[in-house]
XYZ file of C-alpha atoms in Angstrom:
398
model
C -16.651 59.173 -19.247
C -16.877 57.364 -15.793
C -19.238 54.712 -15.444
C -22.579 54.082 -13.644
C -20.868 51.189 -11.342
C -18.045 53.513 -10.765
C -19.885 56.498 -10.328
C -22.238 55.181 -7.669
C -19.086 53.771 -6.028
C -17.712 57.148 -5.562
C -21.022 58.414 -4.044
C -21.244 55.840 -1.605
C -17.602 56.915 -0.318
C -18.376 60.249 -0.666
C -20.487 59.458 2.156
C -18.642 57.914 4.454
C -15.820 60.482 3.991
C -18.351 63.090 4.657
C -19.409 61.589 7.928
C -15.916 61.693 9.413
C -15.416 64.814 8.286
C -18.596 66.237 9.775
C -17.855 64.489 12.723
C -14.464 66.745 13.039
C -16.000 70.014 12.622
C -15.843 70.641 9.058
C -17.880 70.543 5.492
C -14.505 70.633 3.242
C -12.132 68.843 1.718
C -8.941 69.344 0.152
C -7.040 66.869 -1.665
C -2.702 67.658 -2.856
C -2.417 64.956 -5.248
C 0.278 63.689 -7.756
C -0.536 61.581 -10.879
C 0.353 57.871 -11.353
C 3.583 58.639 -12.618
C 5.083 58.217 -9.227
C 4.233 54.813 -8.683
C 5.422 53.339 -5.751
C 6.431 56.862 -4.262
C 2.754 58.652 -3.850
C 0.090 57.772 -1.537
C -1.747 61.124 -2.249
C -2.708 59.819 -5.624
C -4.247 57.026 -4.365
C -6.735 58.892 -2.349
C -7.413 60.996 -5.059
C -8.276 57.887 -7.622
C -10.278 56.361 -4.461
C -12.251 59.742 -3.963
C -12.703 60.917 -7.481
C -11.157 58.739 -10.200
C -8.781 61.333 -10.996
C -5.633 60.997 -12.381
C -3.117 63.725 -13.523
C -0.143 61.525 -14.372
C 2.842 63.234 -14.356
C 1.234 66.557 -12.849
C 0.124 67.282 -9.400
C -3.475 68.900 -9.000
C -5.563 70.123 -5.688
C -8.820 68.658 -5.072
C -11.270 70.431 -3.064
C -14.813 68.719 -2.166
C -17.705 69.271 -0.617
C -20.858 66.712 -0.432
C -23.214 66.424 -2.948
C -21.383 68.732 -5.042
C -18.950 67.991 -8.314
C -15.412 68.242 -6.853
C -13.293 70.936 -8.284
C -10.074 70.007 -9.421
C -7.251 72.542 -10.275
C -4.672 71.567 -12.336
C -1.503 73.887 -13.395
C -0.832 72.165 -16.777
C -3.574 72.632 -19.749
C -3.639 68.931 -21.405
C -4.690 67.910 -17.982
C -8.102 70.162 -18.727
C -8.563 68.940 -22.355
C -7.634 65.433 -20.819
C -10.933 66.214 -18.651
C -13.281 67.853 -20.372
C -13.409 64.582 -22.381
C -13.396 61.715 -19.610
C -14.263 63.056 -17.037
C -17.919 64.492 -16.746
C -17.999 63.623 -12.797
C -15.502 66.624 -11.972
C -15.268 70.327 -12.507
C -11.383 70.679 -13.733
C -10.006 74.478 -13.940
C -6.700 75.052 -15.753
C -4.501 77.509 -13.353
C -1.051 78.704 -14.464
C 1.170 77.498 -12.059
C 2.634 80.768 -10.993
C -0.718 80.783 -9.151
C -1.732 77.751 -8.288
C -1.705 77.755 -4.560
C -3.367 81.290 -4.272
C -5.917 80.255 -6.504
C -6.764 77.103 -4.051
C -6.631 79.135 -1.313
C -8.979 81.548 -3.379
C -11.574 79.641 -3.341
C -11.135 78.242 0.107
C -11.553 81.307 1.660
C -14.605 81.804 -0.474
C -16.213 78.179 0.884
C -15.173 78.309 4.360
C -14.756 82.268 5.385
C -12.591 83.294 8.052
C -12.167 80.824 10.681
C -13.276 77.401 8.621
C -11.675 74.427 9.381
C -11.012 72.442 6.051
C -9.646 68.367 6.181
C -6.446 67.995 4.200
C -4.814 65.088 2.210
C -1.587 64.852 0.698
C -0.051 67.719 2.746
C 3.539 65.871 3.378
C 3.250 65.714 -0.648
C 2.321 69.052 -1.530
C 5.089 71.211 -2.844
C 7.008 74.492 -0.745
C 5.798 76.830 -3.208
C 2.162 75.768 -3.266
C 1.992 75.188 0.268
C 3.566 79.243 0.630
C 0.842 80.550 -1.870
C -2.018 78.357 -0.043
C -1.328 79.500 3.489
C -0.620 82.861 2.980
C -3.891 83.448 1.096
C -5.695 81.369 4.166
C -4.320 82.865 7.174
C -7.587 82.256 9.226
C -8.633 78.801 7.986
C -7.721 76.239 10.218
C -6.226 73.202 8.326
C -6.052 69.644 10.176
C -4.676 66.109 8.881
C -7.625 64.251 7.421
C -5.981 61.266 6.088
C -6.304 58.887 8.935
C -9.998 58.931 8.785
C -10.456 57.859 5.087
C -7.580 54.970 5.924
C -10.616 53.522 7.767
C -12.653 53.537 4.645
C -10.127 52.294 2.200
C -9.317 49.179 4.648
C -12.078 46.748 3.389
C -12.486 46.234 -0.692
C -15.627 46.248 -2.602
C -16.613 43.937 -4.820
C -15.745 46.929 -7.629
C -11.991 47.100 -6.322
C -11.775 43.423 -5.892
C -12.662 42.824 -9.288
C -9.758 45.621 -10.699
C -7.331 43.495 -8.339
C -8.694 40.374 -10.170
C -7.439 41.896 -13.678
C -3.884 43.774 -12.173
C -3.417 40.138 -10.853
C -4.008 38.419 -14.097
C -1.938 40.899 -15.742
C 1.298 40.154 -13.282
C 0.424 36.594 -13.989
C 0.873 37.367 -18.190
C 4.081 39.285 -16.965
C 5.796 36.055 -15.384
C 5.055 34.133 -18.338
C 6.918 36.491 -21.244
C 9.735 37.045 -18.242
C 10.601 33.513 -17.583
C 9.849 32.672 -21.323
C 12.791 35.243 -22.055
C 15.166 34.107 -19.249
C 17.318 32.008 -21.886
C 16.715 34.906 -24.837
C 20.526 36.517 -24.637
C 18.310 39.529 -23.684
C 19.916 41.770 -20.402
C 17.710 41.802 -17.629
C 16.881 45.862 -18.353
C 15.950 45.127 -22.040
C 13.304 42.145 -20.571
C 12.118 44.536 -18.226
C 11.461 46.391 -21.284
C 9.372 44.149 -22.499
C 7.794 43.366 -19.477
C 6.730 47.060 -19.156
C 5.595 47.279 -22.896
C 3.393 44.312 -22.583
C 1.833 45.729 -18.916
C 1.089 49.318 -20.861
C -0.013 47.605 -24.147
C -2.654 46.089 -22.296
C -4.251 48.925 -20.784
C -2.091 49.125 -16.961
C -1.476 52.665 -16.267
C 1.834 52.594 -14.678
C 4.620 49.547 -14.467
C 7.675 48.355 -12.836
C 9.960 45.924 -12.318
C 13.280 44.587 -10.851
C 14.845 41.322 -12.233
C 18.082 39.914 -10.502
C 19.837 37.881 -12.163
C 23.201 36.639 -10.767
C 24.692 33.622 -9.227
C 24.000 35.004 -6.004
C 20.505 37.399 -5.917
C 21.516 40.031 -3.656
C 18.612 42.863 -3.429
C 16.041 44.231 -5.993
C 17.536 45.588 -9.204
C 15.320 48.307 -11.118
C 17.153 50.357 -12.674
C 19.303 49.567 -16.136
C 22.690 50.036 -14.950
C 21.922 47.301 -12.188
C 20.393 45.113 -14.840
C 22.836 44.592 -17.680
C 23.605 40.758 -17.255
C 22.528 38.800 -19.520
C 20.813 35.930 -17.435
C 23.033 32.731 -17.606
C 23.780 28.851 -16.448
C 23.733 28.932 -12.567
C 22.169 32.208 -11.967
C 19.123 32.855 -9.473
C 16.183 35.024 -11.778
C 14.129 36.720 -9.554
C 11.129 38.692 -11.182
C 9.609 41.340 -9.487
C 6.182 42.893 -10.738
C 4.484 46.546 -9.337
C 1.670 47.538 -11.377
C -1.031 50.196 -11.478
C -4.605 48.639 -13.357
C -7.014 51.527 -13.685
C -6.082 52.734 -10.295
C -5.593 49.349 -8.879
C -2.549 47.734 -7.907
C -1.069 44.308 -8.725
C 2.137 43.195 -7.504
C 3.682 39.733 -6.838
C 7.540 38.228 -6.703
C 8.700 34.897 -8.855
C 11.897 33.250 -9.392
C 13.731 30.646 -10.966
C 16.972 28.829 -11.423
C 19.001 28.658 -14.909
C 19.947 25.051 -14.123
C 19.884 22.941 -11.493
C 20.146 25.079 -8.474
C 23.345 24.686 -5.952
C 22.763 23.835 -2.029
C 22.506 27.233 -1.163
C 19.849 28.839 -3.713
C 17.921 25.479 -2.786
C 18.433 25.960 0.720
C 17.389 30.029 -0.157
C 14.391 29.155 -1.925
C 13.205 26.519 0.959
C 13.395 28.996 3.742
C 11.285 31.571 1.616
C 8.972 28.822 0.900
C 8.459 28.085 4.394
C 7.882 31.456 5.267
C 5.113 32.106 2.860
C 3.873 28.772 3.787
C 3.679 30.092 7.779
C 2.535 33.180 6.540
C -0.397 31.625 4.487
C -1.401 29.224 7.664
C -2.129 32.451 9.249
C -4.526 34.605 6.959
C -7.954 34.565 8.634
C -10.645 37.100 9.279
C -9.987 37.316 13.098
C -6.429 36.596 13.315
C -4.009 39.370 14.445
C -2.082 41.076 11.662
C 0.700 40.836 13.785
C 0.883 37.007 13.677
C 2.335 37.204 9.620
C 5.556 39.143 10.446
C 6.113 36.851 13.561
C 5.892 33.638 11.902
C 7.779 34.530 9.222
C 10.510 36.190 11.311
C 10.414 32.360 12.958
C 11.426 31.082 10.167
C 13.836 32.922 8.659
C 15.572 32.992 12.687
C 15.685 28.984 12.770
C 16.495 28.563 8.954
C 19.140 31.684 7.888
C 22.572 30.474 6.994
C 25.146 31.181 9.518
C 27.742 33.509 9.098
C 26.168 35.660 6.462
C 25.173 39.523 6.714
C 21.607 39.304 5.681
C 19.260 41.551 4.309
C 15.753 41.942 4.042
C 12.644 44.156 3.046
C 9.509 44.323 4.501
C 7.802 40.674 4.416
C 3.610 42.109 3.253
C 2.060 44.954 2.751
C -1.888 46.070 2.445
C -2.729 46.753 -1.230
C -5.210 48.901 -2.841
C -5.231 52.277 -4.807
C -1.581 53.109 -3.184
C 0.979 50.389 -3.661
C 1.228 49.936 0.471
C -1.978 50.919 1.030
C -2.606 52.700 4.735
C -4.226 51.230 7.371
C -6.389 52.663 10.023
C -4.840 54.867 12.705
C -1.362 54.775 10.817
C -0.549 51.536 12.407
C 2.519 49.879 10.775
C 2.465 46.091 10.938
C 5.038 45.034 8.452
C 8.122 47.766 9.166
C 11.176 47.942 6.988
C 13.994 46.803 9.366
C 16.634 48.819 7.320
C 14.904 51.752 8.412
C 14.682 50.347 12.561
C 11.216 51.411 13.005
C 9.634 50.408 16.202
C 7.945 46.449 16.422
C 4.057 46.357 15.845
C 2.439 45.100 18.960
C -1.134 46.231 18.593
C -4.603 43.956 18.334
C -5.312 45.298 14.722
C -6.878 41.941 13.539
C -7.563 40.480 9.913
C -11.414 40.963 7.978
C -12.785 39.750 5.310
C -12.524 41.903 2.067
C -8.882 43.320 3.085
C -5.899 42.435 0.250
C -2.777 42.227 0.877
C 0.744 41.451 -0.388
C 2.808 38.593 1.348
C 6.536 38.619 -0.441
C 8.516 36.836 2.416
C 12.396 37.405 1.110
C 16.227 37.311 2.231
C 19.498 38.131 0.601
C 22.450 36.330 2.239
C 25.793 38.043 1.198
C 27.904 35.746 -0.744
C 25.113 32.762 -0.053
C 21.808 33.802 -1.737
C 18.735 35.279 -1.631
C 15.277 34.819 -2.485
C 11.815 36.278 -2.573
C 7.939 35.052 -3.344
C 4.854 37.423 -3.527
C 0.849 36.645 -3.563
C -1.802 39.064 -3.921
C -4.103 37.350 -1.345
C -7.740 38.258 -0.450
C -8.710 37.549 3.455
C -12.486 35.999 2.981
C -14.889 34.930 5.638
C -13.530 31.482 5.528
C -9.480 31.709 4.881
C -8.207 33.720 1.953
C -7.986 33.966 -1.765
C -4.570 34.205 -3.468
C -5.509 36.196 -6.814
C -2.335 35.563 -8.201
C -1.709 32.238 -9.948
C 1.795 31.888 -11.921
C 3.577 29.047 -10.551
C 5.145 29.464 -7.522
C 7.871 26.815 -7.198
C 11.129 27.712 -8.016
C 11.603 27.149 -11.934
C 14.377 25.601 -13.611
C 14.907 27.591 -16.723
């Protein structure tokens, strides 16, 4: 059963949702939203655990609310009802066969809104062709418009709730770290400590976890999947552990890495220019600063300190955190692109507050140099920030 702390949380963004949504026209919300088993791929089902708490794992499931009422949740897979009608007392969840599923959304859509209602809508881009087919068809006179942007605004700024969750996924990377340097020297492949890395994470309650570990002389991007991860770590190799987890709706994520050995002049060198660039990054985490600043800096150092001569590449140096893995930010602004995808430069005033979390991993990969990453869950507060994550972060000799 949900909570009294939780509960009253979702009431109090119930109303605040229900504002914006008045504010456009309409009374109605529906919510396209695909369990946890996703991970790092769905945003939808972090709206949906923000909203409403729910969570259909590997199933999708529409959504549709209306204030002060219980939402109604549809779900085309049974378990998903009996998983319900035991924990979760806040929400009205129908089984639908999924033949039907759209038509039976739309169903009761028409039934709320009549012929020419406007309804919000969330999770559209995730929604699937066939549902999407059945929905509109059934609705040909209700007007649906993009309601995402306006709960980004809500979602921006933690409460104390979702701050303490992030306090726990933290903790939990930091337990991670520990078993995966402890097994760096176990004659274990990477995959089979990621393994146990993702056993330990599940065993102690996280909902979803994973990880990349490379391990090689010369770390060259993330490796998640087993067929990337079959060295067994050995003398001279970078180990670079990456953590993504999902803590009763909450996410935790954070980058390590180590040396087995004493590390050659170019995974030192690697590891200094990281270090320098989380550093820079750090300097610049203040309620009032622009969010802009943290890419710049960084992209400073990295320009002045990269090896010459190497083909370098690079993923996105932070992210906002929260109940998606890169948690949206208001009016869709991206700050921290992905430069392998040659997205345009951020060069709004969106400016750091208090309560926002984010995740600073400043990383490169030099081809036939080295590479290396760091990662922080850090909380902006009135007076600085707050890195929740504590593991070590110098580079450790294994």
């Amino acid at each position: 059963m949900i909570d009294g702390r939780l509960n009253q949380e979702f009431k109090q963004r119930e109303a605040g949702t229900f504002r914006q949504l008045r504010a456009a026209g309409s009374d109605t919300l529906l919510l396209y939203a695909n369990g946890h088993s996703l991970g790092t791929a769905t945003r939808s089902h972090g709206y949906a655990r923000y909203l409403t708490g729910w969570n259909s794992a590997n199933q999708p499931a529409a959504i549709i609310m209306q204030q002060s009422r219980r939402p109604v949740v549809y779900v085309p897979n049974i378990f998903m009802k009996f998983l319900a009608d035991e924990y979760y007392d806040n929400l009205d969840v129908r089984f639908v066969p999924p033949t039907c599923f759209g038509t039976t959304v739309g169903q009761h859509i028409n039934d709320l809104v009549g012929k020419g209602g406007k309804v919000g809508y969330i999770g559209r881009n995730e929604s699937t062709f066939a549902f999407e087919r059945q929905l509109t068809g059934e609705c040909t006179s209700v007007e649906f418009f993009d309601f995402e942007r306006s709960v980004d605004a809500l979602r921006t700024i933690k409460s104390e709730y979702e701050i303490c969750q992030h306090r726990a996924a933290a903790e939990l990377c930091d337990r991670l770290f520990a078993l995966a340097f402890a097994e760096a020297r176990s004659g274990k492949a990477a995959f089979q400590i990621q393994a146990d890395l993702q056993r330990e994470a599940l065993y102690s309650g996280a909902d979803f976890c994973t990880t990349w570990i490379t391990a090689g002389p010369v770390a060259d991007y993330s490796r998640f999947l087993p067929v990337e991860c079959r060295r067994i770590p050995q003398d001279n190799d970078q180990y670079v552990v990456g953590i993504m987890l999902l803590y009763q709706g909450h996410w935790g994520h954070a980058i390590r890495m180590g040396n087995l050995g004493a590390p050659n002049r170019a995974q030192s060198d690697a590891f200094d220019t990281v270090t320098a660039m989380h550093d820079a990054m750090f300097a610049h985490i203040r309620a009032g600063a622009p969010i802009r600043d943290l890419q710049e800096v960084a992209e400073d150092v990295l320009t002045t300190r990269a090896p010459a001569g190497h083909k370098i590449f690079k993923f996105r140096f932070a992210h906002p955190l929260g109940h998606s893995y890169a948690d949206p930010l208001p009016d869709g602004i991206q700050p921290f692109p992905q430069q392998y995808e040659q997205g345009p430069v951020y060069t709004g005033d969106f400016r750091l507050k208090p309560g926002m979390l984010l995740e600073i991993h400043p990383n490169f990969f030099a081809h036939d140099y080295a590479g290396a990453a760091i990662g922080d869950m850090v909380l902006v507060t009135d007076d600085g920030l707050e890195p929740l994550t504590a593991y070590p972060r110098q580079l450790l000799l294994l």
